[in-house]
mmCIF file of C-alpha atoms in Angstrom:
data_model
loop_
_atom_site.group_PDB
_atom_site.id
_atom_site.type_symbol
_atom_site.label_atom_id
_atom_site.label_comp_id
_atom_site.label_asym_id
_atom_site.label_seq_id
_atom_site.Cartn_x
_atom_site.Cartn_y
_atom_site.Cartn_z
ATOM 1 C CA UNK A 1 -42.471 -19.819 6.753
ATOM 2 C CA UNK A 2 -39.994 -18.115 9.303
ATOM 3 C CA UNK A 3 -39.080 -14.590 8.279
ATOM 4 C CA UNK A 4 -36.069 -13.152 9.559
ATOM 5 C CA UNK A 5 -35.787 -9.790 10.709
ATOM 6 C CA UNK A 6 -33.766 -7.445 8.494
ATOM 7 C CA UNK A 7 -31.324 -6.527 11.061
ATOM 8 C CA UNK A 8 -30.007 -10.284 10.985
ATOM 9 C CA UNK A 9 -29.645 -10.486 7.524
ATOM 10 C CA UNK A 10 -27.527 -7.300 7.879
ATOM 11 C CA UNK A 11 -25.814 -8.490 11.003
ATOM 12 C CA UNK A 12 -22.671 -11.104 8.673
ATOM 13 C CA UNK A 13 -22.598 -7.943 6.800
ATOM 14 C CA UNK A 14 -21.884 -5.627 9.747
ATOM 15 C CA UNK A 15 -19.189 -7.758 12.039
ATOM 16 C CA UNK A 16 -18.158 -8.668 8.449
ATOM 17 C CA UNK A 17 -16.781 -4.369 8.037
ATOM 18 C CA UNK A 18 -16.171 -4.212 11.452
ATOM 19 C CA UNK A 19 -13.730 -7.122 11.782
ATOM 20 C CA UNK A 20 -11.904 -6.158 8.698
ATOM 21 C CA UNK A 21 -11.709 -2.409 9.263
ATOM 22 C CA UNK A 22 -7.627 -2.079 9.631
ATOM 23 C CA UNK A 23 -7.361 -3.804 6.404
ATOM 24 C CA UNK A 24 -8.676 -0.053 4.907
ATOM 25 C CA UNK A 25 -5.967 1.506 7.703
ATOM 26 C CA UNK A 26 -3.051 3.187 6.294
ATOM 27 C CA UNK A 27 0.336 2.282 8.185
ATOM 28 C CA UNK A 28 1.600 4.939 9.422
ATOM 29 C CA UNK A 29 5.470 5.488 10.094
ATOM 30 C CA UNK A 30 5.399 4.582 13.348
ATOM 31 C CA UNK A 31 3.412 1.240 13.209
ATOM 32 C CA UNK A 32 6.075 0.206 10.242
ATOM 33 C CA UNK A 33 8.969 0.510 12.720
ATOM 34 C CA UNK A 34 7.308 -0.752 15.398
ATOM 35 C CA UNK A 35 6.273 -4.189 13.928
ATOM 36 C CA UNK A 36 8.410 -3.361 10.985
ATOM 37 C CA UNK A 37 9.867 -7.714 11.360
ATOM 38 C CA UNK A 38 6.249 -9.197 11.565
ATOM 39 C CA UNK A 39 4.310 -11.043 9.222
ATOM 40 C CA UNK A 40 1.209 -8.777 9.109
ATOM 41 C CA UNK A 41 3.505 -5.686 7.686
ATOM 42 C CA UNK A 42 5.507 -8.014 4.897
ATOM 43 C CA UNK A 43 1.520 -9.140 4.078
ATOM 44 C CA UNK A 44 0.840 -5.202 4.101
ATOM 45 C CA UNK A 45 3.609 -4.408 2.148
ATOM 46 C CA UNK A 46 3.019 -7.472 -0.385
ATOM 47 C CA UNK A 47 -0.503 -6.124 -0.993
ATOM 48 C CA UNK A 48 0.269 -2.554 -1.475
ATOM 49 C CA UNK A 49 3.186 -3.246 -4.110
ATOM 50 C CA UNK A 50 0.913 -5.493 -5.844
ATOM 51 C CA UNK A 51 -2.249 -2.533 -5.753
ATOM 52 C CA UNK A 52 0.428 -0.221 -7.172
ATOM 53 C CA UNK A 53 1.830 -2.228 -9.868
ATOM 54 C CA UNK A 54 -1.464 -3.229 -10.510
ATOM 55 C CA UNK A 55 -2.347 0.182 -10.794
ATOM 56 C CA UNK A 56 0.586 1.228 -12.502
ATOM 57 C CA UNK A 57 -0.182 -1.626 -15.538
ATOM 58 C CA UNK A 58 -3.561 -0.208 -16.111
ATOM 59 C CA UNK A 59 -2.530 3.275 -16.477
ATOM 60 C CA UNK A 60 0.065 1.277 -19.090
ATOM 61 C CA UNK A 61 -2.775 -0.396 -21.122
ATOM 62 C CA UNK A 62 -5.067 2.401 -20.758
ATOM 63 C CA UNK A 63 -2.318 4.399 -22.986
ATOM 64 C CA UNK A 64 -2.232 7.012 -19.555
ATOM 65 C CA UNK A 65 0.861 7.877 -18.267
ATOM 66 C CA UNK A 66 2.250 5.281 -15.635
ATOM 67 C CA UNK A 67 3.060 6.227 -11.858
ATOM 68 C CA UNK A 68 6.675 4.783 -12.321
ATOM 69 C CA UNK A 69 8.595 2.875 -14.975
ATOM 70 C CA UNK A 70 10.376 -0.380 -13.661
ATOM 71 C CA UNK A 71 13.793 -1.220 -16.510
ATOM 72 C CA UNK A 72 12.574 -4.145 -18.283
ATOM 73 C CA UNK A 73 13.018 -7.585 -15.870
ATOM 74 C CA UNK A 74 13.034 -5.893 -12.797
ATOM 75 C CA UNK A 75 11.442 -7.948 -9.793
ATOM 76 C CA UNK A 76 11.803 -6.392 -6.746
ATOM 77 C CA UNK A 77 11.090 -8.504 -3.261
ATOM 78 C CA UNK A 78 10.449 -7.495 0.489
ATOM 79 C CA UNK A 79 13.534 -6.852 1.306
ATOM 80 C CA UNK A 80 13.967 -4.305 -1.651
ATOM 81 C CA UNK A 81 10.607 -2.581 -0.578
ATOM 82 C CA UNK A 82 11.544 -2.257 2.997
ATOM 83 C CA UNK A 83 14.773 -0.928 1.872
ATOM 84 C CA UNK A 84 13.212 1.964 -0.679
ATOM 85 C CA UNK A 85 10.503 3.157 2.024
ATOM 86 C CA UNK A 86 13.794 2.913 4.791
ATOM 87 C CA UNK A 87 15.194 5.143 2.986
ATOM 88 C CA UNK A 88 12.239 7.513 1.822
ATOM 89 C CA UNK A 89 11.610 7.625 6.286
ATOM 90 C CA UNK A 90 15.386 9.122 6.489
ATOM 91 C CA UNK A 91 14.384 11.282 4.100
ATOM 92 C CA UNK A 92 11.311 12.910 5.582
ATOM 93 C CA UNK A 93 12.122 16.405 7.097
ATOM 94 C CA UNK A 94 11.570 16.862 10.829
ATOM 95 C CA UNK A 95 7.749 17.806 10.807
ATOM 96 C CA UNK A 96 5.085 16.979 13.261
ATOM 97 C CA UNK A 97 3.042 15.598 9.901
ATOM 98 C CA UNK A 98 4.300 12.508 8.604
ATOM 99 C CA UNK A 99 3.160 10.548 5.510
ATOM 100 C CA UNK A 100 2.240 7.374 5.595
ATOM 101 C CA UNK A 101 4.256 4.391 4.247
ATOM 102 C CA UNK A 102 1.818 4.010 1.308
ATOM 103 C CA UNK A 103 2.881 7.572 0.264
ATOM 104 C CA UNK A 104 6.119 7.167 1.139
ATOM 105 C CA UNK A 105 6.771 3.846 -0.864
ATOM 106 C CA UNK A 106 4.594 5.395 -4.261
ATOM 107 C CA UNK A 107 6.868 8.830 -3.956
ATOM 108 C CA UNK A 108 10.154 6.690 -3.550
ATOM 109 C CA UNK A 109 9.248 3.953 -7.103
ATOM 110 C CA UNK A 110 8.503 7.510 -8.893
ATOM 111 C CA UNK A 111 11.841 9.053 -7.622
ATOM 112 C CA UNK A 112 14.114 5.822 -8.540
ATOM 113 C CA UNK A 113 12.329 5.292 -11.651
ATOM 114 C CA UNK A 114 11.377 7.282 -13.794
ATOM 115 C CA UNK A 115 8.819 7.306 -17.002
ATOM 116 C CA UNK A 116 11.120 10.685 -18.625
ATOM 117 C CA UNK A 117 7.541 12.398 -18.148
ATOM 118 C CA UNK A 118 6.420 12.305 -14.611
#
C-alpha cells in the first residue's frame, strides 16, 4: 500500500484557493472603468446582482426586512446595472477613499427602490 504524504493531498486544495483568489476580490472603481467592456466584469456584475437578489429574497422569506424592493415584474439586465453603479461613481464625492462597486451598486438598488422602511 502506497501512502501519500499529507502535503499532497492538501496540495489540489491549495493551487485550488490560490488560483481562484480574485474571485473573493472586490472591484474596485478603477478596475470597473478600466475593463468596464470585458466579459470578466459583465460575469462579475452578473454574479453580484444575482448574490444580492439572492440575498435580498431570503431576507423576504425569512419575514426580515429586505435590502431593496424591486415594483412587481421588474427585470433589470447589464446594461441597467452598469447604468445604476455609472451613476452611483458620478455621485461619489471627491475623496481619496472610494467604495467599491459592490457597495456602490447595493447603496444605488436601496436609493431607487425603496421598501417605505429602509
Amino acid at each position: 500500500m502506497i501512502t501519500k504524504s499529507p502535503l499532497l493531498l492538501l496540495l489540489p486544495l491549495l493551487i485550488g484557493t490560490f488560483a481562484s483568489f480574485n474571485a473573493w476580490a472586490d472591484l474596485s472603481i478603477a478596475d470597473y472603468e478600466n475593463k468596464s467592456k470585458t466579459q470578466s466584469t459583465n460575469t462579475y456584475l452578473l454574479g453580484l446582482s444575482s448574490g444580492l437578489n439572492t440575498a435580498n429574497k431570503a431576507l423576504v422569506n425569512n419575514k426580515q426586512v429586505p435590502l431593496y424592493c424591486f415594483p412587481p415584474y421588474l427585470k433589470l439586465s447589464i446594461s441597467d446595472y452598469r447604468e445604476i453603479i455609472a451613476t452611483g461613481i458620478n455621485e461619489i464625492a471627491d475623496n481619496p477613499i472610494k467604495p467599491n462597486v459592490d457597495d456602490i451598486l447595493l447603496k444605488k438598488l436601496r436609493k431607487l427602490y425603496p421598501c417605505g422602511y429602509n
